[in-house]
GROMACS .gro file of C-alpha atoms in nm:
model
  272
    1MET     CA    1  14.179 -11.996  -1.398
    2ARG     CA    2  14.162 -12.346  -1.252
    3LYS     CA    3  13.836 -12.479  -1.109
    4SER     CA    4  13.976 -12.477  -0.756
    5GLU     CA    5  14.071 -12.110  -0.785
    6LYS     CA    6  13.726 -12.019  -0.923
    7LEU     CA    7  13.562 -12.206  -0.637
    8PHE     CA    8  13.777 -12.019  -0.384
    9VAL     CA    9  13.684 -11.681  -0.535
   10MET     CA   10  13.314 -11.768  -0.531
   11LEU     CA   11  13.331 -11.872  -0.166
   12VAL     CA   12  13.503 -11.545  -0.073
   13MET     CA   13  13.233 -11.346  -0.259
   14ILE     CA   14  12.953 -11.538  -0.090
   15ALA     CA   15  13.112 -11.485   0.252
   16GLY     CA   16  13.139 -11.113   0.182
   17VAL     CA   17  12.773 -11.091   0.086
   18VAL     CA   18  12.671 -11.279   0.402
   19ILE     CA   19  12.881 -11.051   0.623
   20LEU     CA   20  12.748 -10.739   0.448
   21ASN     CA   21  12.389 -10.854   0.489
   22SER     CA   22  12.455 -10.937   0.853
   23CYS     CA   23  12.598 -10.590   0.916
   24ASN     CA   24  12.306 -10.427   0.738
   25LYS     CA   25  12.063 -10.635   0.942
   26GLU     CA   26  12.234 -10.533   1.266
   27GLU     CA   27  12.225 -10.170   1.155
   28VAL     CA   28  11.853 -10.191   1.073
   29GLU     CA   29  11.780 -10.363   1.403
   30SER     CA   30  11.972 -10.099   1.597
   31THR     CA   31  11.789  -9.816   1.425
   32ASN     CA   32  11.456  -9.986   1.496
   33LEU     CA   33  11.500  -9.970   1.873
   34LYS     CA   34  11.205  -9.784   2.019
   35THR     CA   35  11.338  -9.691   2.364
   36ILE     CA   36  11.509  -9.355   2.398
   37SER     CA   37  11.630  -9.167   2.704
   38LYS     CA   38  11.319  -8.952   2.706
   39ASP     CA   39  11.108  -9.263   2.769
   40TYR     CA   40  11.274  -9.303   3.108
   41LEU     CA   41  11.221  -8.934   3.182
   42SER     CA   42  10.853  -8.969   3.090
   43LEU     CA   43  10.817  -9.275   3.312
   44PHE     CA   44  10.952  -9.091   3.617
   45SER     CA   45  10.731  -8.789   3.549
   46ALA     CA   46  10.414  -8.995   3.491
   47PHE     CA   47  10.432  -9.144   3.842
   48ASN     CA   48  10.496  -8.807   4.005
   49THR     CA   49  10.172  -8.757   4.200
   50ALA     CA   50  10.278  -8.458   4.412
   51SER     CA   51   9.977  -8.251   4.304
   52GLU     CA   52   9.732  -8.534   4.377
   53GLU     CA   53   9.896  -8.594   4.715
   54GLU     CA   54   9.863  -8.227   4.807
   55ILE     CA   55   9.498  -8.218   4.701
   56THR     CA   56   9.419  -8.525   4.915
   57SER     CA   57   9.602  -8.412   5.228
   58GLY     CA   58   9.326  -8.190   5.370
   59ASP     CA   59   9.172  -8.194   5.714
   60GLU     CA   60   8.822  -8.115   5.847
   61ASP     CA   61   8.821  -7.781   5.667
   62ASP     CA   62   8.827  -7.957   5.332
   63LEU     CA   63   8.540  -8.205   5.366
   64LYS     CA   64   8.378  -8.125   5.037
   65SER     CA   65   8.414  -8.195   4.670
   66ALA     CA   66   8.615  -7.932   4.491
   67GLU     CA   67   8.742  -7.824   4.153
   68THR     CA   68   9.105  -7.723   4.106
   69TRP     CA   69   9.189  -7.710   3.737
   70THR     CA   70   8.873  -7.648   3.538
   71CYS     CA   71   8.894  -8.002   3.400
   72LEU     CA   72   8.961  -8.176   3.733
   73ASN     CA   73   8.679  -8.271   3.965
   74VAL     CA   74   8.772  -8.393   4.313
   75THR     CA   75   8.519  -8.594   4.514
   76ILE     CA   76   8.568  -8.682   4.880
   77HIS     CA   77   8.381  -8.996   4.983
   78GLU     CA   78   8.225  -8.990   5.329
   79ASN     CA   79   8.246  -9.299   5.550
   80GLU     CA   80   7.911  -9.467   5.610
   81ASN     CA   81   7.980  -9.500   5.984
   82GLY     CA   82   8.059  -9.131   6.015
   83ASP     CA   83   8.426  -9.182   6.108
   84PHE     CA   84   8.666  -8.929   5.966
   85TRP     CA   85   8.943  -9.179   5.887
   86PRO     CA   86   9.014  -9.349   5.658
   87ARG     CA   87   8.943  -9.093   5.385
   88SER     CA   88   8.908  -9.164   5.014
   89TRP     CA   89   8.899  -8.940   4.711
   90THR     CA   90   8.834  -8.972   4.339
   91LEU     CA   91   9.022  -8.731   4.115
   92ASP     CA   92   8.852  -8.722   3.776
   93TYR     CA   93   9.034  -8.547   3.491
   94GLY     CA   94   8.752  -8.626   3.249
   95GLU     CA   95   8.743  -8.822   2.925
   96GLU     CA   96   8.932  -8.565   2.718
   97ASN     CA   97   9.290  -8.447   2.764
   98CYS     CA   98   9.326  -8.192   3.042
   99GLU     CA   99   9.637  -7.973   3.033
  100THR     CA  100   9.776  -7.932   3.383
  101PHE     CA  101  10.105  -7.843   3.545
  102SER     CA  102  10.406  -7.792   3.313
  103GLY     CA  103  10.194  -7.852   3.004
  104ASN     CA  104  10.137  -8.223   3.068
  105THR     CA  105   9.799  -8.366   2.969
  106ARG     CA  106   9.593  -8.609   3.173
  107ARG     CA  107   9.261  -8.788   3.144
  108GLY     CA  108   9.090  -9.058   3.344
  109LYS     CA  109   9.060  -9.115   3.719
  110ILE     CA  110   9.291  -9.149   4.016
  111HIS     CA  111   9.160  -9.308   4.338
  112VAL     CA  112   9.333  -9.215   4.664
  113THR     CA  113   9.283  -9.369   5.007
  114LEU     CA  114   9.449  -9.226   5.319
  115SER     CA  115   9.440  -9.419   5.647
  116ASP     CA  116   9.520  -9.124   5.876
  117TRP     CA  117   9.639  -8.764   5.860
  118TRP     CA  118   9.941  -8.772   5.631
  119ARG     CA  119  10.175  -8.619   5.893
  120ASN     CA  120  10.099  -8.887   6.153
  121GLU     CA  121  10.356  -9.162   6.175
  122GLY     CA  122  10.225  -9.486   6.028
  123SER     CA  123   9.968  -9.324   5.800
  124SER     CA  124   9.940  -9.495   5.464
  125ARG     CA  125   9.822  -9.360   5.130
  126GLU     CA  126   9.729  -9.582   4.835
  127ILE     CA  127   9.699  -9.441   4.483
  128VAL     CA  128   9.528  -9.644   4.208
  129PHE     CA  129   9.474  -9.545   3.844
  130GLU     CA  130   9.155  -9.610   3.645
  131ASP     CA  131   9.171  -9.563   3.266
  132TYR     CA  132   9.424  -9.290   3.338
  133TYR     CA  133   9.644  -9.137   3.067
  134PHE     CA  134   9.950  -8.915   3.103
  135ASN     CA  135  10.041  -8.738   2.776
  136ASP     CA  136   9.822  -8.992   2.589
  137ASN     CA  137  10.009  -9.291   2.737
  138LYS     CA  138   9.810  -9.517   2.967
  139LEU     CA  139   9.944  -9.550   3.320
  140GLU     CA  140   9.887  -9.856   3.538
  141GLY     CA  141  10.008  -9.972   3.878
  142VAL     CA  142   9.966  -9.904   4.248
  143LYS     CA  143  10.158  -9.641   4.443
  144THR     CA  144  10.181  -9.675   4.821
  145ILE     CA  145  10.315  -9.402   5.051
  146THR     CA  146  10.387  -9.468   5.420
  147ASN     CA  147  10.482  -9.213   5.686
  148ASN     CA  148  10.794  -9.343   5.865
  149GLY     CA  149  10.802  -9.062   6.121
  150GLU     CA  150  11.094  -8.828   6.184
  151ASN     CA  151  11.457  -8.923   6.127
  152ASP     CA  152  11.754  -8.820   6.343
  153GLU     CA  153  11.748  -8.471   6.188
  154GLY     CA  154  11.384  -8.424   6.285
  155HIS     CA  155  11.269  -8.445   5.922
  156LEU     CA  156  10.955  -8.634   5.822
  157THR     CA  157  11.034  -8.933   5.598
  158PHE     CA  158  10.807  -9.136   5.370
  159SER     CA  159  10.851  -9.467   5.191
  160LYS     CA  160  10.711  -9.458   4.839
  161GLU     CA  161  10.665  -9.780   4.646
  162VAL     CA  162  10.531  -9.845   4.297
  163THR     CA  163  10.425 -10.202   4.214
  164GLY     CA  164  10.310 -10.320   3.873
  165GLY     CA  165  10.399  -9.983   3.725
  166LYS     CA  166  10.346  -9.959   3.352
  167LEU     CA  167  10.333  -9.685   3.089
  168ILE     CA  168  10.157  -9.812   2.774
  169TYR     CA  169  10.230  -9.617   2.455
  170THR     CA  170   9.986  -9.559   2.171
  171ASP     CA  171  10.176  -9.812   1.955
  172GLY     CA  172  10.126 -10.084   2.217
  173THR     CA  173  10.483 -10.086   2.352
  174GLU     CA  174  10.530 -10.065   2.728
  175MET     CA  175  10.767  -9.928   2.989
  176LYS     CA  176  10.742 -10.140   3.304
  177TRP     CA  177  10.887 -10.066   3.645
  178ASP     CA  178  10.876 -10.129   4.017
  179CYS     CA  179  11.054  -9.894   4.254
  180GLN     CA  180  11.121  -9.818   4.619
  181LYS     CA  181  11.203  -9.462   4.722
  182VAL     CA  182  11.239  -9.261   5.041
  183SER     CA  183  11.126  -8.897   5.050
  184GLU     CA  184  11.261  -8.668   5.323
  185LEU     CA  185  11.103  -8.331   5.399
  186ILE     CA  186  11.424  -8.127   5.438
  187GLU     CA  187  11.259  -7.783   5.442
  188GLY     CA  188  10.910  -7.671   5.546
  189ASN     CA  189  10.880  -7.934   5.817
  190ASP     CA  190  10.779  -7.676   6.077
  191THR     CA  191  10.472  -7.554   5.888
  192PHE     CA  192  10.157  -7.723   5.760
  193ARG     CA  193  10.176  -7.527   5.436
  194PHE     CA  194  10.298  -7.685   5.115
  195PHE     CA  195  10.448  -7.388   4.933
  196ASP     CA  196  10.770  -7.387   5.140
  197ASP     CA  197  10.830  -7.764   5.122
  198VAL     CA  198  11.156  -7.905   4.982
  199TRP     CA  199  11.197  -8.281   4.944
  200SER     CA  200  11.505  -8.501   4.906
  201VAL     CA  201  11.436  -8.832   4.732
  202THR     CA  202  11.656  -9.143   4.717
  203GLY     CA  203  11.591  -9.498   4.599
  204SER     CA  204  11.614  -9.748   4.317
  205GLY     CA  205  11.409  -9.979   4.097
  206ALA     CA  206  11.398 -10.203   3.793
  207GLY     CA  207  11.181 -10.280   3.494
  208VAL     CA  208  11.155 -10.369   3.127
  209ASN     CA  209  11.176 -10.107   2.851
  210ARG     CA  210  10.984 -10.072   2.522
  211ASP     CA  211  11.224 -10.310   2.345
  212GLY     CA  212  11.185 -10.584   2.605
  213ALA     CA  213  11.524 -10.515   2.762
  214GLU     CA  214  11.559 -10.528   3.139
  215TYR     CA  215  11.696 -10.221   3.316
  216THR     CA  216  11.778 -10.102   3.666
  217PHE     CA  217  11.793  -9.749   3.797
  218GLU     CA  218  11.941  -9.587   4.105
  219ILE     CA  219  11.931  -9.233   4.239
  220THR     CA  220  12.303  -9.173   4.297
  221ASP     CA  221  12.265  -8.808   4.403
  222PRO     CA  222  11.938  -8.723   4.585
  223LEU     CA  223  11.665  -8.571   4.370
  224ILE     CA  224  11.559  -8.236   4.515
  225TYR     CA  225  11.198  -8.126   4.462
  226GLN     CA  226  11.077  -7.777   4.547
  227ASN     CA  227  10.707  -7.708   4.580
  228GLY     CA  228  10.589  -7.540   4.262
  229CYS     CA  229  10.841  -7.727   4.044
  230PHE     CA  230  10.701  -8.042   3.883
  231TYR     CA  231  11.049  -8.175   3.796
  232PRO     CA  232  11.354  -8.218   4.023
  233VAL     CA  233  11.570  -7.908   4.045
  234SER     CA  234  11.883  -8.118   4.100
  235GLY     CA  235  11.999  -8.476   4.147
  236VAL     CA  236  12.135  -8.764   3.939
  237VAL     CA  237  11.979  -9.093   3.825
  238GLU     CA  238  12.180  -9.376   3.669
  239ILE     CA  239  12.008  -9.632   3.444
  240VAL     CA  240  12.175  -9.955   3.331
  241THR     CA  241  12.020 -10.140   3.037
  242GLU     CA  242  12.199 -10.461   2.934
  243GLY     CA  243  12.540 -10.305   2.984
  244SER     CA  244  12.450  -9.959   2.853
  245LEU     CA  245  12.476  -9.673   3.105
  246THR     CA  246  12.252  -9.365   3.096
  247ILE     CA  247  12.309  -9.082   3.344
  248ILE     CA  248  12.036  -8.821   3.397
  249ASP     CA  249  12.146  -8.499   3.565
  250TYR     CA  250  11.866  -8.260   3.665
  251GLY     CA  251  12.094  -7.961   3.720
  252ASN     CA  252  12.206  -7.737   4.005
  253GLY     CA  253  11.887  -7.604   4.160
  254GLU     CA  254  11.708  -7.413   3.886
  255CYS     CA  255  11.335  -7.475   3.848
  256ASP     CA  256  11.321  -7.559   3.478
  257LYS     CA  257  11.222  -7.834   3.234
  258VAL     CA  258  11.572  -7.936   3.126
  259ALA     CA  259  11.798  -8.232   3.210
  260THR     CA  260  12.140  -8.338   3.085
  261VAL     CA  261  12.144  -8.698   2.961
  262THR     CA  262  12.466  -8.893   2.900
  263THR     CA  263  12.440  -9.235   2.735
  264ASP     CA  264  12.762  -9.433   2.694
  265GLY     CA  265  12.964  -9.112   2.698
  266VAL     CA  266  12.744  -8.912   2.458
  267THR     CA  267  12.578  -8.611   2.622
  268THR     CA  268  12.261  -8.434   2.512
  269THR     CA  269  12.021  -8.183   2.665
  270GLU     CA  270  11.663  -8.305   2.696
  271GLU     CA  271  11.347  -8.103   2.755
  272LEU     CA  272  11.132  -8.272   3.014
   0.00000   0.00000   0.00000
């Protein structure tokens, strides 16, 4: 074989090795991605403060500290000037994991401030987290809820905004998000009880996932929450991450812990 032919063969072999190594590297990198669909589900659940909102929506009959779950201590802080409003509460889940609704664990404190009775138009609620952990992942950010009054259907509506939202995992990776939602009380509006309430939630947001990739999400079919069900009983959320589409479908009205997740055409069933 002539020298030129040998040189050509060697170049082809080297190119093949480079391509093979490149493919292997891409394969390794793809398998090392940390973010999975359940991380988005966990993020949405972690910022669900329905129980805390219900606990801190009392009137004059509830002006005392109370215990709900055995591991949760609720303290109502009196105003120094004696005025009833604004009200503030500290919800302390303790320093060890406390198992609460739907088997989720919590620890740490949540501080809630309410400017006026929650059903009065214009009332504002601020929720702040202090060393607070949801299923061992630290949660940070501020959640603000504003009463917008009744819409044309006579339903109470609330703007709910999360700023600086972050879920920090035990390995140091983070799920970040900011969101703006609108909650509409579509059933139970005529009573002051919570057990018959049904909420319809719409909205959108954006953030950065555990791999540093930016994402956006939008509720394309309203999420329906029934009192007593921690997770939505129906509704659809679409998440776009650098061209990849994930669709979360919460079902057709059953109060369960299951959602159907479709990512780029591949469908799985996820336990919430």
